[in-house]
Amino acid sequence: MTDAPTRGRKGGGRARDTSRPPAPEPLPLPVADAHCHMDIADGAEGEEWYSPEQAIADAAAVGISRIVQVGCDRPGVRWAVEAAERFPTVVAGVALHPNEAPLLGAAGELDDALAEVDTAAAHERVRAVGETGLDFFRTAEDGRAVQESSFRSHIEIADRHGKALMIHDRDAHADVLRVLADRAPDRVVFHCYSGDADMARHCVERGWFLSFAGTVTFKNAEGLREALRVTPLDNVLVETDAPYLTPMPYRGRPNASYLIPHTVRVMAQVKGVPVEKLCLALAANTERAFGSW
């Protein structure tokens, strides 16, 4: 249900500031959050859950007019579809996260879960199949074959339903590109792009979208900023991956769509363009990737 989170954010093993950052200066033109998890609770202990109603209202107040809500496990898929039905400024992405696939496979539930994603992908308010892909950071060698099989199934679902394919790629760049070389839908979005400039050029040559998150603002992310520099405006999206990857100067605190202006302003500086020009490009690219809503 959209009135309750599907789960809480997993702790990172160290204390952090869980208070919500203040709202930034609004953007001059509206943009969309291309990847968000409003169903994952995060915040101070004992604090009331940051509801989707509040998240959407806070985002709209600073110029974030649309949100792509991404469900990446079975409860999250259902939550995302319900949120997209309930809120006119929200559309959904649905998938089994790469790290979910080996767990579901071991439990004998992967085929049923993929069938649920397939059914959800047919919904008019679902605009992406993802996040799917490969994650070699958390999945060990013995789970990677199942992970790749799930990835290929998601590609087939996205292609058959005519939806964008939203990629999760962590420590698996070469293998993700290898799988996509066999088959890729017309629209591919690299969620939270993490590759280098050479990989960005490879993706751009194929017309794929690179979605940049708060990581592009981190002090140690010069390689990521170089990838942004070589990516044409026509291929750029922006996202939060909330409640994760909060942009500077609030790294580590709870993230939400209303904080995107921090990321957009850094992106404009990196690209050497006015914020207004970047906003226009982001809005147009969102329509090309996910359609209008």
mmCIF file of C-alpha atoms in Angstrom, residues 35-265:
data_model
loop_
_atom_site.group_PDB
_atom_site.id
_atom_site.type_symbol
_atom_site.label_atom_id
_atom_site.label_comp_id
_atom_site.label_asym_id
_atom_site.label_seq_id
_atom_site.Cartn_x
_atom_site.Cartn_y
_atom_site.Cartn_z
ATOM 1 C CA HIS A 35 14.683 7.254 -10.249
ATOM 2 C CA CYS A 36 13.326 7.291 -6.706
ATOM 3 C CA HIS A 37 12.332 4.830 -3.964
ATOM 4 C CA MET A 38 9.652 6.585 -1.933
ATOM 5 C CA ASP A 39 8.679 3.215 -0.481
ATOM 6 C CA ILE A 40 11.938 2.838 1.464
ATOM 7 C CA ALA A 41 11.717 4.520 4.855
ATOM 8 C CA ASP A 42 14.645 6.572 6.150
ATOM 9 C CA GLY A 43 15.017 9.257 8.786
ATOM 10 C CA ALA A 44 15.518 9.895 12.460
ATOM 11 C CA GLU A 45 14.542 7.174 14.922
ATOM 12 C CA GLY A 46 10.966 7.624 16.056
ATOM 13 C CA GLU A 47 10.228 10.103 13.275
ATOM 14 C CA GLU A 48 7.000 9.702 11.336
ATOM 15 C CA TRP A 49 7.537 8.104 7.915
ATOM 16 C CA TYR A 50 8.183 10.568 5.100
ATOM 17 C CA SER A 51 5.003 9.859 3.165
ATOM 18 C CA PRO A 52 4.726 9.991 -0.624
ATOM 19 C CA GLU A 53 2.238 12.864 -0.278
ATOM 20 C CA GLN A 54 4.844 14.897 1.587
ATOM 21 C CA ALA A 55 7.692 13.825 -0.696
ATOM 22 C CA ILE A 56 5.754 14.839 -3.803
ATOM 23 C CA ALA A 57 4.659 18.171 -2.333
ATOM 24 C CA ASP A 58 8.186 19.058 -1.147
ATOM 25 C CA ALA A 59 9.589 18.158 -4.571
ATOM 26 C CA ALA A 60 7.013 20.254 -6.428
ATOM 27 C CA ALA A 61 7.843 23.258 -4.242
ATOM 28 C CA VAL A 62 11.401 23.361 -5.633
ATOM 29 C CA GLY A 63 10.579 22.570 -9.269
ATOM 30 C CA ILE A 64 10.669 18.752 -9.307
ATOM 31 C CA SER A 65 7.358 18.242 -11.027
ATOM 32 C CA ARG A 66 7.488 14.504 -11.847
ATOM 33 C CA ILE A 67 8.899 11.363 -10.260
ATOM 34 C CA VAL A 68 9.722 7.880 -11.553
ATOM 35 C CA GLN A 69 9.036 5.570 -8.599
ATOM 36 C CA VAL A 70 11.043 2.362 -8.897
ATOM 37 C CA GLY A 71 10.028 -0.936 -7.323
ATOM 38 C CA CYS A 72 12.831 -3.484 -7.233
ATOM 39 C CA ASP A 73 11.360 -6.426 -5.328
ATOM 40 C CA ARG A 74 7.904 -7.995 -5.273
ATOM 41 C CA PRO A 75 6.412 -5.699 -2.596
ATOM 42 C CA GLY A 76 8.124 -2.705 -4.213
ATOM 43 C CA VAL A 77 6.700 -3.535 -7.640
ATOM 44 C CA ARG A 78 3.170 -3.562 -6.239
ATOM 45 C CA TRP A 79 3.791 -0.344 -4.291
ATOM 46 C CA ALA A 80 5.178 1.424 -7.373
ATOM 47 C CA VAL A 81 2.183 0.521 -9.526
ATOM 48 C CA GLU A 82 -0.250 1.655 -6.821
ATOM 49 C CA ALA A 83 1.645 4.921 -6.361
ATOM 50 C CA ALA A 84 1.563 5.587 -10.110
ATOM 51 C CA GLU A 85 -2.185 4.947 -10.157
ATOM 52 C CA ARG A 86 -2.755 7.194 -7.145
ATOM 53 C CA PHE A 87 -0.531 10.193 -7.912
ATOM 54 C CA PRO A 88 -0.731 11.888 -11.339
ATOM 55 C CA THR A 89 2.859 13.196 -11.135
ATOM 56 C CA VAL A 90 4.275 9.682 -10.587
ATOM 57 C CA VAL A 91 4.988 6.862 -13.022
ATOM 58 C CA ALA A 92 6.568 3.521 -12.205
ATOM 59 C CA GLY A 93 9.543 1.365 -12.994
ATOM 60 C CA VAL A 94 9.241 -2.318 -12.053
ATOM 61 C CA ALA A 95 11.822 -5.072 -11.748
ATOM 62 C CA LEU A 96 13.682 -7.476 -9.523
ATOM 63 C CA HIS A 97 16.908 -5.887 -8.333
ATOM 64 C CA PRO A 98 19.978 -7.860 -9.472
ATOM 65 C CA ASN A 99 20.707 -8.795 -5.871
ATOM 66 C CA GLU A 100 17.185 -10.152 -5.473
ATOM 67 C CA ALA A 101 17.494 -12.630 -8.342
ATOM 68 C CA PRO A 102 19.871 -15.143 -6.666
ATOM 69 C CA LEU A 103 17.785 -15.068 -3.475
ATOM 70 C CA LEU A 104 14.573 -15.703 -5.378
ATOM 71 C CA GLY A 105 16.275 -18.400 -7.436
ATOM 72 C CA ALA A 106 17.473 -20.215 -4.326
ATOM 73 C CA ALA A 107 13.936 -20.059 -2.913
ATOM 74 C CA GLY A 108 12.424 -21.407 -6.148
ATOM 75 C CA GLU A 109 10.448 -18.188 -6.634
ATOM 76 C CA LEU A 110 12.262 -16.450 -9.497
ATOM 77 C CA ASP A 111 9.935 -17.547 -12.315
ATOM 78 C CA ASP A 112 6.830 -16.450 -10.410
ATOM 79 C CA ALA A 113 8.464 -13.120 -9.524
ATOM 80 C CA LEU A 114 9.439 -12.494 -13.142
ATOM 81 C CA ALA A 115 5.871 -13.262 -14.197
ATOM 82 C CA GLU A 116 4.672 -10.628 -11.729
ATOM 83 C CA VAL A 117 7.063 -8.072 -13.239
ATOM 84 C CA ASP A 118 5.833 -9.015 -16.712
ATOM 85 C CA THR A 119 2.222 -8.434 -15.697
ATOM 86 C CA ALA A 120 3.055 -5.106 -14.055
ATOM 87 C CA ALA A 121 5.034 -3.953 -17.096
ATOM 88 C CA ALA A 122 1.866 -4.053 -19.195
ATOM 89 C CA HIS A 123 0.313 -1.295 -17.056
ATOM 90 C CA GLU A 124 -0.006 2.086 -18.792
ATOM 91 C CA ARG A 125 1.463 3.895 -15.764
ATOM 92 C CA VAL A 126 4.568 1.691 -15.808
ATOM 93 C CA ARG A 127 7.125 3.351 -18.056
ATOM 94 C CA ALA A 128 10.295 1.373 -17.330
ATOM 95 C CA VAL A 129 11.443 -2.149 -16.615
ATOM 96 C CA GLY A 130 14.145 -1.725 -14.036
ATOM 97 C CA GLU A 131 16.207 -1.409 -12.131
ATOM 98 C CA THR A 132 17.723 -4.546 -13.592
ATOM 99 C CA GLY A 133 21.236 -5.468 -14.599
ATOM 100 C CA LEU A 134 24.288 -6.835 -12.812
ATOM 101 C CA ASP A 135 25.769 -6.152 -9.399
ATOM 102 C CA PHE A 136 29.105 -7.828 -8.708
ATOM 103 C CA PHE A 137 29.642 -5.808 -5.531
ATOM 104 C CA ARG A 138 27.082 -7.672 -3.422
ATOM 105 C CA THR A 139 26.492 -10.866 -5.424
ATOM 106 C CA ALA A 140 29.239 -13.468 -5.270
ATOM 107 C CA GLU A 141 30.429 -15.619 -8.163
ATOM 108 C CA ASP A 142 27.976 -18.428 -7.429
ATOM 109 C CA GLY A 143 24.980 -16.111 -7.912
ATOM 110 C CA ARG A 144 26.035 -14.362 -11.085
ATOM 111 C CA ALA A 145 24.619 -16.830 -13.606
ATOM 112 C CA VAL A 146 21.145 -16.456 -12.094
ATOM 113 C CA GLN A 147 21.606 -12.703 -11.988
ATOM 114 C CA GLU A 148 22.466 -12.584 -15.682
ATOM 115 C CA SER A 149 19.545 -14.851 -16.579
ATOM 116 C CA SER A 150 17.191 -12.510 -14.693
ATOM 117 C CA PHE A 151 18.720 -9.513 -16.475
ATOM 118 C CA ARG A 152 18.089 -11.115 -19.864
ATOM 119 C CA SER A 153 14.494 -11.891 -18.889
ATOM 120 C CA HIS A 154 13.951 -8.240 -17.942
ATOM 121 C CA ILE A 155 15.373 -7.124 -21.289
ATOM 122 C CA GLU A 156 12.873 -9.355 -23.054
ATOM 123 C CA ILE A 157 10.007 -7.980 -20.941
ATOM 124 C CA ALA A 158 10.991 -4.363 -21.633
ATOM 125 C CA ASP A 159 11.378 -5.000 -25.346
ATOM 126 C CA ARG A 160 8.072 -6.840 -25.666
ATOM 127 C CA HIS A 161 6.100 -4.181 -23.778
ATOM 128 C CA GLY A 162 7.861 -1.238 -25.435
ATOM 129 C CA LYS A 163 9.121 0.165 -22.113
ATOM 130 C CA ALA A 164 12.445 1.763 -21.288
ATOM 131 C CA LEU A 165 15.052 -0.569 -19.799
ATOM 132 C CA MET A 166 16.527 0.866 -16.603
ATOM 133 C CA ILE A 167 19.984 -0.495 -15.830
ATOM 134 C CA HIS A 168 21.599 -1.150 -12.445
ATOM 135 C CA ASP A 169 25.336 -1.575 -13.026
ATOM 136 C CA ARG A 170 27.659 -1.935 -10.053
ATOM 137 C CA ASP A 171 31.211 -3.193 -10.597
ATOM 138 C CA ALA A 172 29.990 -4.978 -13.734
ATOM 139 C CA HIS A 173 30.442 -2.527 -16.607
ATOM 140 C CA ALA A 174 31.942 -4.928 -19.175
ATOM 141 C CA ASP A 175 29.407 -7.664 -18.510
ATOM 142 C CA VAL A 176 26.439 -5.289 -18.630
ATOM 143 C CA LEU A 177 27.619 -4.016 -22.021
ATOM 144 C CA ARG A 178 28.203 -7.600 -23.206
ATOM 145 C CA VAL A 179 24.613 -8.566 -22.393
ATOM 146 C CA LEU A 180 23.217 -5.413 -23.984
ATOM 147 C CA ALA A 181 25.230 -6.106 -27.132
ATOM 148 C CA ASP A 182 23.140 -9.254 -27.601
ATOM 149 C CA ARG A 183 19.823 -7.449 -27.229
ATOM 150 C CA ALA A 184 18.716 -4.020 -26.085
ATOM 151 C CA PRO A 185 15.360 -2.235 -26.339
ATOM 152 C CA ASP A 186 15.041 1.084 -28.148
ATOM 153 C CA ARG A 187 15.322 3.054 -24.894
ATOM 154 C CA VAL A 188 17.984 2.248 -22.312
ATOM 155 C CA VAL A 189 18.600 4.296 -19.160
ATOM 156 C CA PHE A 190 21.713 3.765 -17.049
ATOM 157 C CA HIS A 191 20.406 4.482 -13.559
ATOM 158 C CA CYS A 192 22.951 6.193 -11.294
ATOM 159 C CA TYR A 193 25.561 6.099 -14.022
ATOM 160 C CA SER A 194 28.882 4.967 -12.571
ATOM 161 C CA GLY A 195 31.091 4.311 -15.581
ATOM 162 C CA ASP A 196 33.977 6.330 -16.973
ATOM 163 C CA ALA A 197 34.132 8.706 -19.945
ATOM 164 C CA ASP A 198 34.958 5.935 -22.434
ATOM 165 C CA MET A 199 31.921 3.943 -21.375
ATOM 166 C CA ALA A 200 29.808 7.104 -21.591
ATOM 167 C CA ARG A 201 30.912 7.568 -25.213
ATOM 168 C CA HIS A 202 29.999 3.932 -25.925
ATOM 169 C CA CYS A 203 26.512 4.441 -24.478
ATOM 170 C CA VAL A 204 25.966 7.736 -26.285
ATOM 171 C CA GLU A 205 26.874 6.143 -29.622
ATOM 172 C CA ARG A 206 23.944 3.795 -29.072
ATOM 173 C CA GLY A 207 21.540 6.554 -28.093
ATOM 174 C CA TRP A 208 21.254 5.483 -24.462
ATOM 175 C CA PHE A 209 20.476 7.803 -21.558
ATOM 176 C CA LEU A 210 22.860 8.326 -18.652
ATOM 177 C CA SER A 211 21.110 9.290 -15.428
ATOM 178 C CA PHE A 212 23.297 11.111 -12.905
ATOM 179 C CA ALA A 213 22.612 11.015 -9.170
ATOM 180 C CA GLY A 214 24.006 12.881 -6.173
ATOM 181 C CA THR A 215 27.264 10.961 -6.608
ATOM 182 C CA VAL A 216 28.277 13.433 -9.324
ATOM 183 C CA THR A 217 28.554 16.090 -6.596
ATOM 184 C CA PHE A 218 30.914 14.058 -4.388
ATOM 185 C CA LYS A 219 34.464 15.380 -3.990
ATOM 186 C CA ASN A 220 36.037 12.072 -5.052
ATOM 187 C CA ALA A 221 33.919 11.727 -8.228
ATOM 188 C CA GLU A 222 36.020 13.578 -10.810
ATOM 189 C CA GLY A 223 35.901 10.561 -13.117
ATOM 190 C CA LEU A 224 32.120 10.670 -13.031
ATOM 191 C CA ARG A 225 32.138 14.393 -13.768
ATOM 192 C CA GLU A 226 34.392 13.708 -16.766
ATOM 193 C CA ALA A 227 31.829 11.189 -18.009
ATOM 194 C CA LEU A 228 29.169 13.885 -17.697
ATOM 195 C CA ARG A 229 31.347 16.341 -19.628
ATOM 196 C CA VAL A 230 31.531 14.024 -22.645
ATOM 197 C CA THR A 231 27.813 13.172 -22.560
ATOM 198 C CA PRO A 232 25.691 15.375 -24.848
ATOM 199 C CA LEU A 233 22.763 17.188 -23.242
ATOM 200 C CA ASP A 234 20.391 15.024 -25.305
ATOM 201 C CA ASN A 235 21.489 11.917 -23.382
ATOM 202 C CA VAL A 236 21.408 13.225 -19.796
ATOM 203 C CA LEU A 237 18.884 12.563 -17.032
ATOM 204 C CA VAL A 238 18.980 13.377 -13.306
ATOM 205 C CA GLU A 239 17.818 11.297 -10.358
ATOM 206 C CA THR A 240 18.023 10.893 -6.612
ATOM 207 C CA ASP A 241 17.954 7.121 -6.007
ATOM 208 C CA ALA A 242 16.373 8.367 -2.774
ATOM 209 C CA PRO A 243 16.681 7.693 0.071
ATOM 210 C CA TYR A 244 20.286 6.956 -0.949
ATOM 211 C CA LEU A 245 23.090 9.036 -2.549
ATOM 212 C CA THR A 246 22.199 12.417 -1.083
ATOM 213 C CA PRO A 247 24.089 15.185 -2.913
ATOM 214 C CA MET A 248 26.636 17.436 -1.314
ATOM 215 C CA PRO A 249 26.654 19.251 1.044
ATOM 216 C CA TYR A 250 24.333 16.733 2.759
ATOM 217 C CA ARG A 251 25.963 13.433 1.818
ATOM 218 C CA GLY A 252 24.875 10.643 4.173
ATOM 219 C CA ARG A 253 21.632 12.242 5.282
ATOM 220 C CA PRO A 254 18.213 11.064 4.001
ATOM 221 C CA ASN A 255 17.683 11.847 0.335
ATOM 222 C CA ALA A 256 14.432 12.788 -1.397
ATOM 223 C CA SER A 257 13.350 14.304 -4.695
ATOM 224 C CA TYR A 258 13.303 17.850 -3.303
ATOM 225 C CA LEU A 259 17.128 17.784 -3.117
ATOM 226 C CA ILE A 260 17.632 17.373 -6.873
ATOM 227 C CA PRO A 261 18.335 21.111 -7.392
ATOM 228 C CA HIS A 262 21.731 20.583 -5.716
ATOM 229 C CA THR A 263 22.622 17.932 -8.287
ATOM 230 C CA VAL A 264 21.239 19.902 -11.232
ATOM 231 C CA ARG A 265 23.284 22.989 -10.365
#
